[in-house]
XYZ file of C-alpha atoms in Angstrom:
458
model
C 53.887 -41.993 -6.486
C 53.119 -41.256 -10.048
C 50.346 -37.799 -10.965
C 49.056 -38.129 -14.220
C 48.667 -34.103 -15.600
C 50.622 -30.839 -14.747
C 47.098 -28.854 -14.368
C 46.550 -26.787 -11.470
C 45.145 -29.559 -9.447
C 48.552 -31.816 -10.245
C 50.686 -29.046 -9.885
C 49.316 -28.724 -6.146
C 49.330 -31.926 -5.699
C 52.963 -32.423 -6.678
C 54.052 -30.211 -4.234
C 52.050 -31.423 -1.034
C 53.406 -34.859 -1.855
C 56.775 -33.857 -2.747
C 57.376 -31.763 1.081
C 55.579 -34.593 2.614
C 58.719 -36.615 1.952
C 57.102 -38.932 -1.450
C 59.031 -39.216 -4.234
C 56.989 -38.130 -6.803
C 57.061 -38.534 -10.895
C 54.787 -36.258 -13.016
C 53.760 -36.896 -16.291
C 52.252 -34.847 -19.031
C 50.992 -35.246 -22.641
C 51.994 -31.765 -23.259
C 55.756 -30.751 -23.890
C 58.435 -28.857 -21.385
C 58.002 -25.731 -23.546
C 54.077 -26.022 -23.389
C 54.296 -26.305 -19.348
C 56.927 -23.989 -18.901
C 54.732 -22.233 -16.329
C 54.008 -25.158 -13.865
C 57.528 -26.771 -14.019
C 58.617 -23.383 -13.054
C 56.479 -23.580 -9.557
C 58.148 -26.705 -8.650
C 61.420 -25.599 -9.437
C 62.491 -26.146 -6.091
C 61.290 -29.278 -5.361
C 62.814 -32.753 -6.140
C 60.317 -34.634 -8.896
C 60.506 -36.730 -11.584
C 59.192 -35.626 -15.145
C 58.416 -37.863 -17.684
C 56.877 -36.002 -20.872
C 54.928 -35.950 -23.881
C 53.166 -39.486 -23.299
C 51.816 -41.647 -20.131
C 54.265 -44.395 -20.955
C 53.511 -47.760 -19.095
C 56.608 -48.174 -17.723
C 55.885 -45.195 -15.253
C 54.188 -48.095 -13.014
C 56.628 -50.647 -12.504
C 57.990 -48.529 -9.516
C 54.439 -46.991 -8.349
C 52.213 -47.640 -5.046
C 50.090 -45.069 -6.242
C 48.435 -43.156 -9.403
C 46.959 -39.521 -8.973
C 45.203 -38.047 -11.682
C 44.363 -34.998 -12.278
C 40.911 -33.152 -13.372
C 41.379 -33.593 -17.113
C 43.049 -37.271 -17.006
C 40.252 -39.811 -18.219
C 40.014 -42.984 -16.450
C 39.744 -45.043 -19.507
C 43.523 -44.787 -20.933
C 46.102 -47.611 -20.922
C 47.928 -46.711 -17.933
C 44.872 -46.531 -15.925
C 43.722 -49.408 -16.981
C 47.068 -51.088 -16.364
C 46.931 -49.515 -12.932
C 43.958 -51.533 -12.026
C 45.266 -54.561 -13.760
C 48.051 -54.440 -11.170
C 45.578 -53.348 -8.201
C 47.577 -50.333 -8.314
C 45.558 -47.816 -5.744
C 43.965 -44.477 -7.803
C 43.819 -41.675 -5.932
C 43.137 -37.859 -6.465
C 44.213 -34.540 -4.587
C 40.288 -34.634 -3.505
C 40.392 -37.566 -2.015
C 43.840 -37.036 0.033
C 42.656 -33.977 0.754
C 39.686 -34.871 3.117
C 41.444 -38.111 3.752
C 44.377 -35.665 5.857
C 41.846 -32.785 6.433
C 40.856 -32.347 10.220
C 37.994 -29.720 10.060
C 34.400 -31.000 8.725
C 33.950 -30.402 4.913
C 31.155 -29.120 3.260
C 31.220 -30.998 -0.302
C 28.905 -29.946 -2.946
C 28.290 -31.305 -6.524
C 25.795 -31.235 -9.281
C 25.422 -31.122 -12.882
C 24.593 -27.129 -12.757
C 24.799 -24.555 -9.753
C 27.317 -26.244 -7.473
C 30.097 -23.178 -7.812
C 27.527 -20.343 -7.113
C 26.236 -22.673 -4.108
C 29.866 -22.844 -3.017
C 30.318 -19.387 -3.115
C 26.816 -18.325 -1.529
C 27.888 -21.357 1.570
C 31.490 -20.073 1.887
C 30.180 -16.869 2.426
C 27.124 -17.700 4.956
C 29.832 -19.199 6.897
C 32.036 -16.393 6.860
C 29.521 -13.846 7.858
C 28.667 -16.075 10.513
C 32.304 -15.844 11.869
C 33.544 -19.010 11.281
C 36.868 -19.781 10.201
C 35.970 -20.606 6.605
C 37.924 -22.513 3.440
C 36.458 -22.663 -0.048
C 37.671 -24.436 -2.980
C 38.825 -27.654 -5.008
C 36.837 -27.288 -8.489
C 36.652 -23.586 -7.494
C 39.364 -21.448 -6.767
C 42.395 -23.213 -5.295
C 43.064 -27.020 -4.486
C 42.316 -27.243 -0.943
C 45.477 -29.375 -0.867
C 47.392 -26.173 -0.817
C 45.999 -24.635 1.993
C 45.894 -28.247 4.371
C 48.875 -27.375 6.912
C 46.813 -24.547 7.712
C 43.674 -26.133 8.337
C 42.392 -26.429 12.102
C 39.753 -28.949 13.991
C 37.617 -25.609 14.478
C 37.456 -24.181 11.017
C 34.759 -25.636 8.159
C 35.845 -26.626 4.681
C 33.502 -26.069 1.434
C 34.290 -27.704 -1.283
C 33.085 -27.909 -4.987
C 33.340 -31.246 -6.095
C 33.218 -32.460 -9.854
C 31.944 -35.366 -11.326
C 35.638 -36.360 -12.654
C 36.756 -36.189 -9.071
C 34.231 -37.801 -7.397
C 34.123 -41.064 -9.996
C 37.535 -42.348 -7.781
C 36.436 -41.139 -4.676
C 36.120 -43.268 -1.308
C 35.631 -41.125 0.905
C 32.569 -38.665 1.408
C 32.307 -34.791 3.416
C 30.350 -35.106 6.343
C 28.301 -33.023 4.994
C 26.960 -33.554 1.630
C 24.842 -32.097 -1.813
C 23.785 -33.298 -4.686
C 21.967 -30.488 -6.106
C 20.894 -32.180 -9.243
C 22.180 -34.488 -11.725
C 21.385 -33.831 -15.663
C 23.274 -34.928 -18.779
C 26.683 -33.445 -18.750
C 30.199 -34.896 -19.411
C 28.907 -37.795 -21.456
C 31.822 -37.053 -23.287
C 33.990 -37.853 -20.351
C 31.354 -40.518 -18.602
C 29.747 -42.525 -21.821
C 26.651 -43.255 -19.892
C 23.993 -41.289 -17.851
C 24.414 -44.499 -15.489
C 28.201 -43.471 -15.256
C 28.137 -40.185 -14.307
C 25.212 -40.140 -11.913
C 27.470 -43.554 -10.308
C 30.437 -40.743 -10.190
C 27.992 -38.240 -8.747
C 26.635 -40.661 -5.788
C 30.512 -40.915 -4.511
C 29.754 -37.785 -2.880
C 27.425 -39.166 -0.515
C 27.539 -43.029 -0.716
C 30.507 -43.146 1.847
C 28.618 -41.303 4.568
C 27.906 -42.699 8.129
C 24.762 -42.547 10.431
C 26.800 -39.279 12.059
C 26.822 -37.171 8.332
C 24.449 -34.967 6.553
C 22.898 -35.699 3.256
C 21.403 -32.192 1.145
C 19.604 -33.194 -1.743
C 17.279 -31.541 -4.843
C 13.827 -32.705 -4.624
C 12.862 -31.033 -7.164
C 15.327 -33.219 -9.651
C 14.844 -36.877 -10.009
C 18.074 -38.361 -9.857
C 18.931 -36.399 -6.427
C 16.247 -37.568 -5.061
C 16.794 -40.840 -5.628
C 20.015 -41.045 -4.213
C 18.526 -40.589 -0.353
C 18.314 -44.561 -1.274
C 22.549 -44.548 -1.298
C 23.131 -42.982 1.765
C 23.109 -43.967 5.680
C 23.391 -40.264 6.113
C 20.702 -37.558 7.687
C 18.646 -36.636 4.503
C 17.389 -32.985 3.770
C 16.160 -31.625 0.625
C 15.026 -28.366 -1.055
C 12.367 -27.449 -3.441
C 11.221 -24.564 -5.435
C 7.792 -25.705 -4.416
C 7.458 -28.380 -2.290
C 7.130 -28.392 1.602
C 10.182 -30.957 2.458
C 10.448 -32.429 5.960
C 13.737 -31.012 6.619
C 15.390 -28.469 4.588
C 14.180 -25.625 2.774
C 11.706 -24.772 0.206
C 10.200 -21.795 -1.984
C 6.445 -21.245 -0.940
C 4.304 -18.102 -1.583
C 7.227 -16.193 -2.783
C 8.868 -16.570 1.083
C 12.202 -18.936 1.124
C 11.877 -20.872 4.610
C 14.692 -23.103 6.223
C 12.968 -25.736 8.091
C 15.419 -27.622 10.603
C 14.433 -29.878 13.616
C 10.428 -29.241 13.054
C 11.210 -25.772 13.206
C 10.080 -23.327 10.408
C 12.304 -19.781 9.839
C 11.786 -17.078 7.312
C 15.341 -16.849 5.310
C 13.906 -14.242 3.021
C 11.409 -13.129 0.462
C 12.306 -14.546 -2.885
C 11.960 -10.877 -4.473
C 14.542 -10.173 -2.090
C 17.466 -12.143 -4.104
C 20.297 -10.495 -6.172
C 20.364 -13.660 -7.996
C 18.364 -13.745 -11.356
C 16.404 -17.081 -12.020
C 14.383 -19.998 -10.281
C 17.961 -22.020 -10.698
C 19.400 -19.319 -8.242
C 16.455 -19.599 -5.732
C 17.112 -23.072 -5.787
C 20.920 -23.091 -5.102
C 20.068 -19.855 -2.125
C 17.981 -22.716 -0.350
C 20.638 -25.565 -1.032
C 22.683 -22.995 0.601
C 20.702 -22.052 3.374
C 20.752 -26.253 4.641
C 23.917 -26.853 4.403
C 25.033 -23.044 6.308
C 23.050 -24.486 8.860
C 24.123 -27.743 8.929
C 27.781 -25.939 9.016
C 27.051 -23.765 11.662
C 26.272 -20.318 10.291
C 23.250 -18.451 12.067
C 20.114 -18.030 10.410
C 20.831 -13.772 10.384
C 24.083 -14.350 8.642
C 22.789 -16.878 5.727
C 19.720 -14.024 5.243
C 22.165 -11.234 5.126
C 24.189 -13.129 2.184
C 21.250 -14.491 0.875
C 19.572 -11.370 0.058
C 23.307 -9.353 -0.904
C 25.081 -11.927 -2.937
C 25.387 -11.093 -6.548
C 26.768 -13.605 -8.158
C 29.760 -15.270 -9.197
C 31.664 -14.535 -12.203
C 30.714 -15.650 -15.510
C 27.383 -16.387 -14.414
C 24.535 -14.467 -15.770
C 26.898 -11.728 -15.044
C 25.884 -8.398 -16.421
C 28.835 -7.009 -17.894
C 27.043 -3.370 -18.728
C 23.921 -1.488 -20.576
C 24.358 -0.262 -23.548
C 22.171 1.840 -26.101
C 19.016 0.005 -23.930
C 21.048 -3.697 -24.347
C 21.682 -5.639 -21.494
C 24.949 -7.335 -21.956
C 25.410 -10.703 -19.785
C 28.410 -12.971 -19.446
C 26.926 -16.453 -18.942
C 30.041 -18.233 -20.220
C 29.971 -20.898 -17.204
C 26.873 -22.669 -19.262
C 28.600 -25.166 -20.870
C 25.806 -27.735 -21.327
C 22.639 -27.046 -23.157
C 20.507 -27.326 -19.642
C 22.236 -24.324 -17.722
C 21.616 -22.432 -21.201
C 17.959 -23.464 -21.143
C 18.046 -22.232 -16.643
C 19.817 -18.744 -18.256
C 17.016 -18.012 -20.961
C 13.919 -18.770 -18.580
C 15.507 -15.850 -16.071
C 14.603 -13.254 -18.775
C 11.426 -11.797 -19.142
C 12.617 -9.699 -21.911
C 13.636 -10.558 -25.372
C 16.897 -12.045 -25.885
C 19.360 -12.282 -28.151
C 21.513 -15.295 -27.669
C 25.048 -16.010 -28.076
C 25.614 -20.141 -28.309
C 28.305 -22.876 -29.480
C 31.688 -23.751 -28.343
C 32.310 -27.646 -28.228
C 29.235 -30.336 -27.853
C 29.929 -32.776 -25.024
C 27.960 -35.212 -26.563
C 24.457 -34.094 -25.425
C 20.742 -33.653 -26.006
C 19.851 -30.394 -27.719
C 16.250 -30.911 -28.295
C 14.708 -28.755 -24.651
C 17.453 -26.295 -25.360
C 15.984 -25.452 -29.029
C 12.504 -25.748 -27.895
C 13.188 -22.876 -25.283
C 15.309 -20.939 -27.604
C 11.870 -20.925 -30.142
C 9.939 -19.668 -27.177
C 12.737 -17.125 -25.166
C 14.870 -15.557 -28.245
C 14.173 -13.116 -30.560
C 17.456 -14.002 -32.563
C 20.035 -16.986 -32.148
C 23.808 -16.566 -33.370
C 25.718 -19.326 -32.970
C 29.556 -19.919 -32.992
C 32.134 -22.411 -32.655
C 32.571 -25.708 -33.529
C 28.646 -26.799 -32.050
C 27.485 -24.011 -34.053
C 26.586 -25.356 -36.964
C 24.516 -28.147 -35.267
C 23.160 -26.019 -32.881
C 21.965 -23.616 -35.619
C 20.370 -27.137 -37.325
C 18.709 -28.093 -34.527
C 17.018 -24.903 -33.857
C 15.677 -25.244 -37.526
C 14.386 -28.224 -37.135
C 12.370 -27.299 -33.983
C 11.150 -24.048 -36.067
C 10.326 -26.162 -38.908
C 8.185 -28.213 -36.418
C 6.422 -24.830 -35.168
C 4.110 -22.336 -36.470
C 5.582 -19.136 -36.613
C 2.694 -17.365 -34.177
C 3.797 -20.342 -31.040
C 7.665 -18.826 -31.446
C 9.258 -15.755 -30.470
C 12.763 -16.565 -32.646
C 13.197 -14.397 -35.709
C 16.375 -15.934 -37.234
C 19.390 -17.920 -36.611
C 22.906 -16.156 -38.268
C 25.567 -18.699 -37.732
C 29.385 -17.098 -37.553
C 32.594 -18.851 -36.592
C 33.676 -17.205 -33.985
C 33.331 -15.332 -30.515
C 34.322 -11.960 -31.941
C 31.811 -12.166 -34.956
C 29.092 -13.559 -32.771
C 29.648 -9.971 -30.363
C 29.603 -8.285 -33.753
C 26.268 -9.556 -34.764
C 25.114 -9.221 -31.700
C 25.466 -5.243 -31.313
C 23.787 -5.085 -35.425
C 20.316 -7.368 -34.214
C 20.306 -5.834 -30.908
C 16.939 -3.005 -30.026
C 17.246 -1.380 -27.050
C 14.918 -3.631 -24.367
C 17.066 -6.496 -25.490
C 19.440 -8.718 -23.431
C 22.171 -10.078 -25.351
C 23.315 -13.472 -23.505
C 26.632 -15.081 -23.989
C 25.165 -19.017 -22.808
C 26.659 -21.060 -24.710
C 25.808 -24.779 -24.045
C 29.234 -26.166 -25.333
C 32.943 -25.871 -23.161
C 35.237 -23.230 -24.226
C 37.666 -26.219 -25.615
C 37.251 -25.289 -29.116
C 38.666 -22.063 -28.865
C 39.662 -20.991 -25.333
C 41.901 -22.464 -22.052
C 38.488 -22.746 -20.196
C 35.244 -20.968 -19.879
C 36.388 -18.268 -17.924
C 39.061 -17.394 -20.364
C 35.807 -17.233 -22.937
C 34.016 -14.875 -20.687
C 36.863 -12.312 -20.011
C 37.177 -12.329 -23.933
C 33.434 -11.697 -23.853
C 33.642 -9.064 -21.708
C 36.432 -7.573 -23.627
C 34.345 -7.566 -26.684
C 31.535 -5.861 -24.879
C 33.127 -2.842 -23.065
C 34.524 -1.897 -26.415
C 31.497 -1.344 -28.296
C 30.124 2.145 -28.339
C 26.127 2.592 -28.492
C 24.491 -0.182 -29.964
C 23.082 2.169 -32.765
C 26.136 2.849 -33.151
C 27.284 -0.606 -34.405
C 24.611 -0.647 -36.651
C-alpha cells in the first residue's frame, strides 16, 4: 500500500496500516530533514520511504493509494492510479469502513468544527461514550482498536476527504456549501460533488441533517435515500430545528421542545445559532437527551480561533478569528458585531469571490488593514466598492495595507478607540506565512497580550 504525504493524517495512517500487518511505502515531496518529526514517530515500525517526489514507479507494486489531506487528486500518480484502476482510498474512508460504533459525520463550507465540538460535547454530557475528530483534533484512525459497538463517533469531515469517499456516517450534515477550496476543487460543481459524498452513500436506515437556510444543502435532500432533517434561522422545518421568536426549538417525531432562548447562547453571531441547532438534530439523532444538548447549548464558548476574544484592552476588544479563511466566514464574523470594528484581513486567496466580503466591510468597519500576500487585492477591492459608494451609505474610514501579521497588530493598537473590536478574520489560509491557521492565531494572540493600553501604542 502506497500513502501519498507524511501529514498528521498519513502519519496515522502509516501506522494503523503498518501494525495491521500491510506493508506500507510513504512518500513525501518534502525532504528527511524537513520531516524529521514524523519519521521519528514511526521509528519503530517497518515502512518504506521514498522522498522528495511522487515518482511513478511507486505503483508498479501497489493495490492501493492513500492520500493524505493536502495531496491533490489531479497529479500524475493519481492520475496513473486510475489509469491502472488502482483503488484510492483515505484514512476517512478506512476509518468508518473498520469502525463499529455509528458515526456522526459533519461537513460544510463554514461552521462544521464548532458543530463538532458543540455535538461531541452534547453527547458527552449526555453520558455517552463519545469520540471526536478526523479534520479536528486527531485521526480517528488512531483511536479505532479502542472503539466499541456502544460508543458514538463525531467526525469533521473536509471537502478533500470526502471527494474519494464511498462510504457515508449513518448519520449525516451538510451544513452549507459556499465557495471555498476552488483552489483545490476548480469548479463550484466539484466541490459541492465532493461535499454530497457525505451523504450520497446513505441507506433508507441513516439520517440526513441539512441547512435550509443555504441553497446547495438543501438541494442535496434530492441525493440521499436517507431520513432528511433540516434547520433554519427562520423557518419552521418539518423535522429538525429552527430559530423562531428568539426561542431555538428541536422538533423530532411531530414533537416540538424548547432547547433554549437564543439570548441564552455563549456563541456570538446568527452563524453560531445556526450551527447550536445543526447541533441540537444530530445530538438527538445520536442519542443525547434534550437536558444535556440545552445545558451545552447555552455554556459552550467556543472553539479556538473562532471569534475568540483574546482580551480588553484600553476599551478594545481583541478577537482571534484566524479559522476564517474564506471571505464568507469573514463576512459571518463582521455581521456578529454591533460595534465598530477594526479589521485585520489577507493571508493567501483561494481563488474566490471578494465582492459580498467588501460590500460588508463598507458597511461593518470603521478601518480595514490588510496583510499578506491577498492584501494588496483585498485592499483594491475594498476601493473599488468605496469608489462605488457615497461616503454617508459606509461606515469604513480607510484601508492601510502592511505586509505582515505583526505590522497589521501594530496598526491595529494606533487606529483603535476604545468601543472598538479589533478582528483578526482574515478571508485567506495562513499558507503565505504560517504552518496553518491556528499557528496564525497563537501568533495573533501573542501579538495581543503584549501590547500595553491601547493609548498607549499610540
Amino acid at each position: 500500500m502506497v500513502i501519498l504525504g507524511l501529514a498528521r493524517q498519513g502519519v496515522a495512517l502509516a501506522r494503523y496500516l503498518a501494525e495491521a500487518g500491510a506493508e506500507v511505502t510513504v512518500s513525501d515531496l518534502q525532504s528527511e530533514d524537513a520531516l524529521a518529526d514524523q519519521l521519528e514517530q514511526l521509528e519503530d515500525l517497518a515502512i518504506r520511504y521514498v522522498l522528495g517526489g511522487h515518482p511513478i514507479g511507486l505503483l508498479d507494486d501497489a493495490d492501493l493509494l492513500c492520500l493524505s489531506g493536502g495531496v491533490p487528486v489531479d497529479i500524475p500518480i493519481v492520475k496513473e492510479a486510475q489509469e491502472r484502476a488502482i483503488p484510492l482510498s483515505n484514512d476517512a474512508q478506512i476509518f468508518m469502513d473498520r469502525c463499529p460504533a455509528p458515526v456522526i459525520g459533519i461537513t460544510g463550507s463554514a461552521g462544521k468544527t464548532t458543530t463538532t465540538a458543540l455535538v461531541g460535547e452534547m453527547c458527552r454530557e449526555a453520558g455517552l461514550r463519545t469520540w471526536v475528530g478526523g479534520n479536528i483534533g486527531n485521526p480517528l484512525i488512531d483511536d479505532l482498536a479502542d472503539i466499541e459497538q456502544d460508543h458514538i463517533v463525531v467526525m469533521e469531515l473536509s471537502s478533500f476527504q470526502l471527494e474519494l469517499m464511498t462510504t457515508s456516517p449513518q448519520i449525516a450534515a451538510v451544513l452549507n456549501v459556499t465557495p471555498n477550496h476552488l483552489d483545490r476543487h476548480q469548479t463550484m460543481e466539484a466541490y459541492i460533488a465532493a461535499k454530497e459524498n457525505v451523504i450520497a452513500h446513505q441507506t433508507a436506515s441513516d439520517a440526513a441533517v441539512l441547512g435550509y437556510d443555504d441553497a446547495n444543502a438543501r438541494a442535496l435532500a434530492l441525493e440521499t435515500p436517507a431520513q432528511l432533517y433540516f434547520f433554519s434561522g427562520g423557518a419552521e422545518v418539518e423535522a429538525g430545528a429552527f430559530k423562531t421568536n428568539g426561542e431555538l426549538t428541536l422538533r423530532m417525531n411531530g414533537r416540538d421542545r424548547e432547547i433554549c432562548k437564543a439570548s441564552e447562547l455563549k456563541l456570538l453571531g446568527r452563524h453560531n445559532v445556526l450551527n447550536v441547532l445543526a447541533a441540537s438534530v444530530l445530538a438527538t439523532l445520536g442519542g443525547a437527551s434534550l437536558e444535556a444538548i440545552r445545558e451545552v447549548a447555552t455554556s459552550f464558548t467556543g472553539v479556538e480561533h473562532r471569534l475568540e476574544l483574546v482580551r480588553e484592552v484600553g476599551g478594545v476588544r481583541w478577537y482571534d478569528d484566524s479559522i476564517a479563511t474564506a471571505p464568507e466566514r469573514a463576512i459571518a464574523a463582521m455581521r456578529s458585531f454591533e460595534a465598530s470594528i477594526v479589521l485585520l484581513a489577507g493571508g493567501r486567496d483561494k481563488d474566490l469571490p471578494w465582492g459580498e466580503f467588501a460590500e460588508q466591510v463598507l458597511g461593518s468597519a470603521r478601518w480595514l488593514i490588510t496583510f499578506g500576500e491577498a492584501g494588496p487585492m483585498i485592499a483594491q477591492t475594498v476601493d473599488k466598492a468605496r469608489a462605488g459608494r457615497g461616503s454617508a451609505s459606509q461606515r469604513l474610514e480607510g484601508v492601510t495595507e502592511v505586509e505582515t501579521l505583526e505590522e497589521a497588530v501594530e496598526q491595529a493598537a494606533e487606529r483603535a478607540r476604545a468601543g472598538d473590536v479589533v478582528l483578526l478574520s482574515p478571508g485567506g489560509t495562513s499558507f503565505d506565512a504560517f504552518r496553518d491557521f491556528a499557528a496564525r492565531g497563537d501568533r495573533f494572540q501573542d501579538l495581543v497580550s503584549d501590547l500595553g493600553s491601547v493609548g498607549e501604542q499610540r
